[in-house]
Short mmCIF file of C-alpha atoms in Angstrom, two decimals:
data_model
loop_
_atom_site.label_atom_id
_atom_site.label_comp_id
_atom_site.label_asym_id
_atom_site.label_seq_id
_atom_site.Cartn_x
_atom_site.Cartn_y
_atom_site.Cartn_z
CA UNK A 1 78.86 73.05 112.52
CA UNK A 2 79.26 75.96 114.58
CA UNK A 3 76.11 78.48 115.09
CA UNK A 4 75.95 81.85 114.86
CA UNK A 5 75.96 83.07 118.26
CA UNK A 6 79.08 80.86 119.01
CA UNK A 7 81.09 82.00 115.96
CA UNK A 8 79.95 85.70 116.89
CA UNK A 9 81.88 84.94 120.76
CA UNK A 10 84.49 83.33 118.94
CA UNK A 11 85.21 86.33 116.51
CA UNK A 12 84.56 88.68 119.65
CA UNK A 13 87.01 86.90 121.94
CA UNK A 14 89.74 86.79 119.43
CA UNK A 15 89.72 90.17 118.75
CA UNK A 16 89.96 91.12 122.30
CA UNK A 17 92.43 89.00 122.58
CA UNK A 18 94.93 90.80 119.81
CA UNK A 19 94.23 93.82 121.27
CA UNK A 20 94.99 93.06 124.67
CA UNK A 21 98.32 91.21 123.08
CA UNK A 22 99.45 94.04 121.01
CA UNK A 23 98.28 97.41 121.86
CA UNK A 24 100.78 97.88 124.52
CA UNK A 25 103.59 96.82 122.38
CA UNK A 26 102.43 98.52 119.08
CA UNK A 27 100.48 101.75 119.90
CA UNK A 28 101.77 102.90 122.84
CA UNK A 29 101.27 106.64 123.69
CA UNK A 30 104.50 108.12 122.61
CA UNK A 31 107.25 110.10 125.11
CA UNK A 32 108.78 113.39 124.24
CA UNK A 33 111.88 111.74 122.08
CA UNK A 34 109.14 109.18 119.96
CA UNK A 35 107.55 112.60 119.41
CA UNK A 36 111.00 114.33 117.94
CA UNK A 37 111.55 110.91 116.07
CA UNK A 38 107.79 111.22 114.62
CA UNK A 39 108.45 114.78 113.77
CA UNK A 40 111.87 114.04 112.23
CA UNK A 41 109.88 111.53 109.90
CA UNK A 42 107.46 114.06 109.10
CA UNK A 43 109.96 116.71 107.99
CA UNK A 44 112.40 114.20 106.37
CA UNK A 45 109.31 112.68 103.94
CA UNK A 46 106.49 115.74 103.89
CA UNK A 47 109.23 118.58 104.43
CA UNK A 48 106.74 119.75 107.29
CA UNK A 49 108.99 120.61 110.68
CA UNK A 50 107.63 119.68 114.13
CA UNK A 51 104.48 117.99 113.15
CA UNK A 52 103.57 115.23 115.78
CA UNK A 53 100.86 113.57 113.66
CA UNK A 54 97.98 113.86 111.35
CA UNK A 55 94.53 113.13 112.24
CA UNK A 56 91.31 112.31 111.16
CA UNK A 57 88.16 110.20 111.42
CA UNK A 58 86.60 107.64 109.40
CA UNK A 59 82.99 106.05 108.85
CA UNK A 60 82.99 102.24 109.34
CA UNK A 61 79.73 101.07 107.96
CA UNK A 62 77.73 98.79 110.22
CA UNK A 63 74.27 97.18 110.51
CA UNK A 64 71.85 99.30 112.50
CA UNK A 65 72.46 98.62 116.07
CA UNK A 66 69.77 97.47 117.92
CA UNK A 67 67.68 100.16 119.88
CA UNK A 68 70.08 102.78 118.74
CA UNK A 69 67.22 105.10 116.87
CA UNK A 70 69.67 107.73 114.56
CA UNK A 71 72.51 107.76 116.79
CA UNK A 72 74.63 105.89 114.00
CA UNK A 73 72.77 107.19 110.96
CA UNK A 74 75.18 109.64 109.37
CA UNK A 75 74.76 112.30 106.87
CA UNK A 76 75.68 110.02 104.17
CA UNK A 77 72.40 108.14 104.76
CA UNK A 78 73.63 104.93 106.34
CA UNK A 79 74.78 103.54 109.73
CA UNK A 80 78.17 103.78 110.72
CA UNK A 81 80.32 104.44 113.63
CA UNK A 82 83.71 106.43 113.93
CA UNK A 83 87.28 105.21 113.49
CA UNK A 84 89.06 108.29 114.66
CA UNK A 85 92.85 108.06 114.19
CA UNK A 86 96.31 110.01 114.68
CA UNK A 87 98.98 108.51 112.68
CA UNK A 88 102.96 109.23 112.22
CA UNK A 89 104.71 109.40 108.52
CA UNK A 90 105.10 106.03 108.13
CA UNK A 91 101.43 105.20 108.16
CA UNK A 92 101.37 103.56 111.63
CA UNK A 93 98.59 104.21 114.03
CA UNK A 94 99.80 106.08 117.35
CA UNK A 95 96.38 106.47 118.66
CA UNK A 96 92.49 105.35 117.46
CA UNK A 97 89.32 105.96 118.86
CA UNK A 98 86.21 103.51 117.63
CA UNK A 99 83.02 103.25 118.34
CA UNK A 100 81.35 107.09 118.30
CA UNK A 101 78.25 107.45 116.69
CA UNK A 102 78.28 108.16 113.17
CA UNK A 103 76.26 111.16 113.51
CA UNK A 104 78.55 112.95 115.56
CA UNK A 105 80.86 115.31 113.66
CA UNK A 106 84.91 114.86 113.96
CA UNK A 107 84.95 118.12 116.13
CA UNK A 108 82.86 116.30 118.32
CA UNK A 109 84.39 112.81 118.15
CA UNK A 110 87.85 114.70 118.84
CA UNK A 111 87.13 116.65 121.81
CA UNK A 112 85.35 113.39 123.82
CA UNK A 113 88.56 111.30 123.06
CA UNK A 114 90.86 110.41 125.57
CA UNK A 115 93.68 111.81 123.30
CA UNK A 116 91.61 114.88 122.70
CA UNK A 117 91.62 115.55 126.19
CA UNK A 118 95.32 115.05 127.00
CA UNK A 119 96.34 117.23 124.16
CA UNK A 120 93.76 119.95 125.61
CA UNK A 121 95.23 119.36 129.05
CA UNK A 122 98.73 119.43 127.71
CA UNK A 123 99.23 115.80 128.59
CA UNK A 124 100.72 114.39 125.98
CA UNK A 125 104.45 114.69 127.05
CA UNK A 126 104.81 116.72 123.73
CA UNK A 127 108.48 118.52 123.08
CA UNK A 128 108.97 122.10 124.32
CA UNK A 129 108.93 124.80 121.93
CA UNK A 130 111.33 124.82 119.31
CA UNK A 131 112.41 126.93 116.48
CA UNK A 132 111.77 125.84 112.84
CA UNK A 133 115.09 124.56 110.63
CA UNK A 134 116.99 127.59 109.64
CA UNK A 135 115.59 130.12 111.95
CA UNK A 136 116.53 131.58 115.32
CA UNK A 137 113.17 132.78 116.39
CA UNK A 138 110.40 132.42 117.21
CA UNK A 139 110.14 128.84 119.02
CA UNK A 140 107.25 126.97 117.50
CA UNK A 141 105.05 124.15 119.27
CA UNK A 142 104.66 120.83 117.80
CA UNK A 143 101.54 120.38 116.11
CA UNK A 144 99.31 117.89 114.91
CA UNK A 145 97.52 118.33 111.08
CA UNK A 146 93.96 118.19 110.39
CA UNK A 147 91.03 119.23 107.77
CA UNK A 148 88.46 121.98 108.25
CA UNK A 149 86.70 119.41 110.39
CA UNK A 150 88.75 120.07 113.48
CA UNK A 151 89.00 123.49 115.62
CA UNK A 152 92.31 125.54 114.91
CA UNK A 153 94.15 125.39 117.93
CA UNK A 154 98.15 126.14 119.40
CA UNK A 155 99.06 122.48 118.63
CA UNK A 156 96.38 121.46 116.07
CA UNK A 157 96.51 123.16 113.02
CA UNK A 158 94.09 122.84 109.85
CA UNK A 159 94.15 124.58 106.17
CA UNK A 160 92.58 128.04 105.24
CA UNK A 161 89.46 128.52 104.25
CA UNK A 162 89.39 128.49 100.40
CA UNK A 163 87.87 131.76 99.80
CA UNK A 164 90.13 134.55 98.12
CA UNK A 165 93.39 133.11 99.49
CA UNK A 166 96.56 135.22 99.22
CA UNK A 167 99.36 133.12 97.21
CA UNK A 168 101.22 132.01 101.09
CA UNK A 169 98.19 130.63 102.16
CA UNK A 170 97.64 128.81 99.03
CA UNK A 171 101.44 127.47 99.78
CA UNK A 172 100.64 126.64 103.52
CA UNK A 173 97.44 125.03 102.39
CA UNK A 174 99.45 122.65 100.02
CA UNK A 175 102.12 121.69 102.54
CA UNK A 176 99.49 121.20 105.21
CA UNK A 177 98.09 118.44 102.78
CA UNK A 178 101.23 117.04 101.94
CA UNK A 179 101.41 116.15 105.41
CA UNK A 180 98.00 115.38 106.69
CA UNK A 181 97.53 112.73 103.67
CA UNK A 182 99.60 110.03 105.29
CA UNK A 183 96.58 109.45 107.62
CA UNK A 184 94.31 109.21 104.70
CA UNK A 185 96.83 106.72 103.30
CA UNK A 186 97.17 104.82 106.36
CA UNK A 187 93.47 104.19 106.04
CA UNK A 188 94.01 103.13 102.62
CA UNK A 189 96.37 100.26 103.43
CA UNK A 190 94.14 99.24 106.68
CA UNK A 191 91.28 99.23 104.56
CA UNK A 192 93.04 97.18 101.50
CA UNK A 193 94.49 94.69 103.48
CA UNK A 194 91.56 94.07 105.85
CA UNK A 195 88.85 93.53 103.43
CA UNK A 196 85.86 93.52 106.04
CA UNK A 197 86.48 97.22 106.29
CA UNK A 198 85.41 97.86 102.79
CA UNK A 199 81.93 96.35 103.07
CA UNK A 200 79.19 96.78 106.20
CA UNK A 201 80.37 94.89 108.79
CA UNK A 202 77.11 92.27 110.12
CA UNK A 203 78.20 91.82 113.35
CA UNK A 204 76.88 92.93 117.00
CA UNK A 205 78.23 96.60 117.67
CA UNK A 206 80.49 95.29 120.38
CA UNK A 207 81.65 92.75 118.05
CA UNK A 208 82.61 95.06 115.31
CA UNK A 209 84.21 97.74 117.55
CA UNK A 210 86.45 94.96 118.84
CA UNK A 211 87.16 93.74 115.06
CA UNK A 212 88.36 97.04 114.21
CA UNK A 213 90.54 97.67 117.07
CA UNK A 214 92.40 94.30 116.32
CA UNK A 215 92.51 95.52 112.64
CA UNK A 216 94.35 98.69 113.63
CA UNK A 217 96.72 97.12 116.52
CA UNK A 218 97.49 94.29 113.40
CA UNK A 219 98.41 96.85 110.86
CA UNK A 220 101.07 98.47 113.18
CA UNK A 221 102.40 94.94 113.99
CA UNK A 222 102.53 93.85 110.23
CA UNK A 223 104.29 97.37 109.26
CA UNK A 224 106.50 97.11 112.02
CA UNK A 225 107.44 93.37 111.00
CA UNK A 226 107.87 94.28 107.29
CA UNK A 227 109.26 97.31 107.16
CA UNK A 228 107.93 100.61 106.15
CA UNK A 229 109.10 100.88 102.49
CA UNK A 230 106.61 99.28 100.87
CA UNK A 231 104.03 99.84 97.84
CA UNK A 232 100.21 99.27 98.22
CA UNK A 233 97.16 100.72 97.10
CA UNK A 234 96.14 103.20 98.88
CA UNK A 235 92.68 103.53 97.38
CA UNK A 236 89.78 102.46 99.90
CA UNK A 237 85.92 102.43 100.63
CA UNK A 238 85.97 103.91 103.88
CA UNK A 239 83.99 107.32 103.78
CA UNK A 240 85.30 110.54 105.36
CA UNK A 241 83.71 111.86 108.25
CA UNK A 242 81.27 114.92 107.95
CA UNK A 243 83.52 117.88 107.46
CA UNK A 244 81.50 120.34 109.46
CA UNK A 245 83.76 123.45 110.15
CA UNK A 246 84.39 124.76 113.62
CA UNK A 247 85.90 127.71 115.11
CA UNK A 248 89.72 128.04 116.28
CA UNK A 249 91.25 130.34 118.50
CA UNK A 250 93.67 133.17 118.33
CA UNK A 251 96.96 131.55 119.27
CA UNK A 252 96.25 128.62 116.91
CA UNK A 253 95.65 131.29 114.00
CA UNK A 254 99.16 132.84 114.85
CA UNK A 255 100.64 129.54 115.00
CA UNK A 256 99.31 128.89 111.35
CA UNK A 257 100.62 132.34 110.04
CA UNK A 258 103.95 131.73 111.64
CA UNK A 259 104.01 128.40 109.83
CA UNK A 260 102.95 130.23 106.84
CA UNK A 261 105.51 133.29 106.29
CA UNK A 262 107.91 129.97 107.33
CA UNK A 263 106.96 128.04 104.03
CA UNK A 264 107.46 131.03 101.77
CA UNK A 265 111.14 131.89 103.31
CA UNK A 266 114.49 130.56 101.87
CA UNK A 267 114.84 128.13 104.46
CA UNK A 268 111.25 127.06 104.57
CA UNK A 269 110.04 127.07 100.94
CA UNK A 270 110.31 123.82 98.55
CA UNK A 271 111.57 124.67 94.72
CA UNK A 272 108.21 123.08 93.52
CA UNK A 273 105.52 124.07 95.62
CA UNK A 274 104.53 127.22 93.36
CA UNK A 275 104.03 125.04 90.35
CA UNK A 276 102.14 122.34 92.85
CA UNK A 277 99.05 124.94 93.71
#
């Protein structure tokens, strides 16, 4: 018979060992050529060019941490910490940040994450600007796609506000959603394979964070081992993080407008996009 504290220690040490053993192998930061490969898959599967990844945050339910006050109490009125992730079009996580307060907004979690800081400082080794397929100008940046909770930027684009949209902007939102949904699918596959994520985690906070990190690298390991072309149930109980709307900046707006024009052009339009919106 193993005591509760001993079992908790074993779980924590095992999860830490899994993360340490697999992280560098299955979740290393991409270099320039790998970013291009990721973008090629997004173009092939989602028809969104120059896309380096999709980002989102999810609430992980937990019991109230000791002496935490309301920091982990989220707007849905339960205790949680945030799993922020960036994934590729094969539903593999390329970056995760685990453990931010459930009361924080997506934009705050992103801004304080290592990934967010590296994107802001242009330290991700993204490829140089390149023209979109079939065009000769302008040269466009590689971008990450997100929802309204994230600030618009040169390398981070989100949908237009849903009020009074032109046809072109509705098409853009549809095209962006097709690319962005891969991170939702990744969360779905993760939660369905590692079922402890579907209920509140009754572990100490540090152990719960380690367990989620271990599940994410195991998710990548299993996908690489089994291949990417298999069906999986994508429904899950992970709650979306609070979609508080934040402002972007002018340069990001210009990039979004260029993509919008491209998706309505002969080179960038999809045959079914008008019927889909």
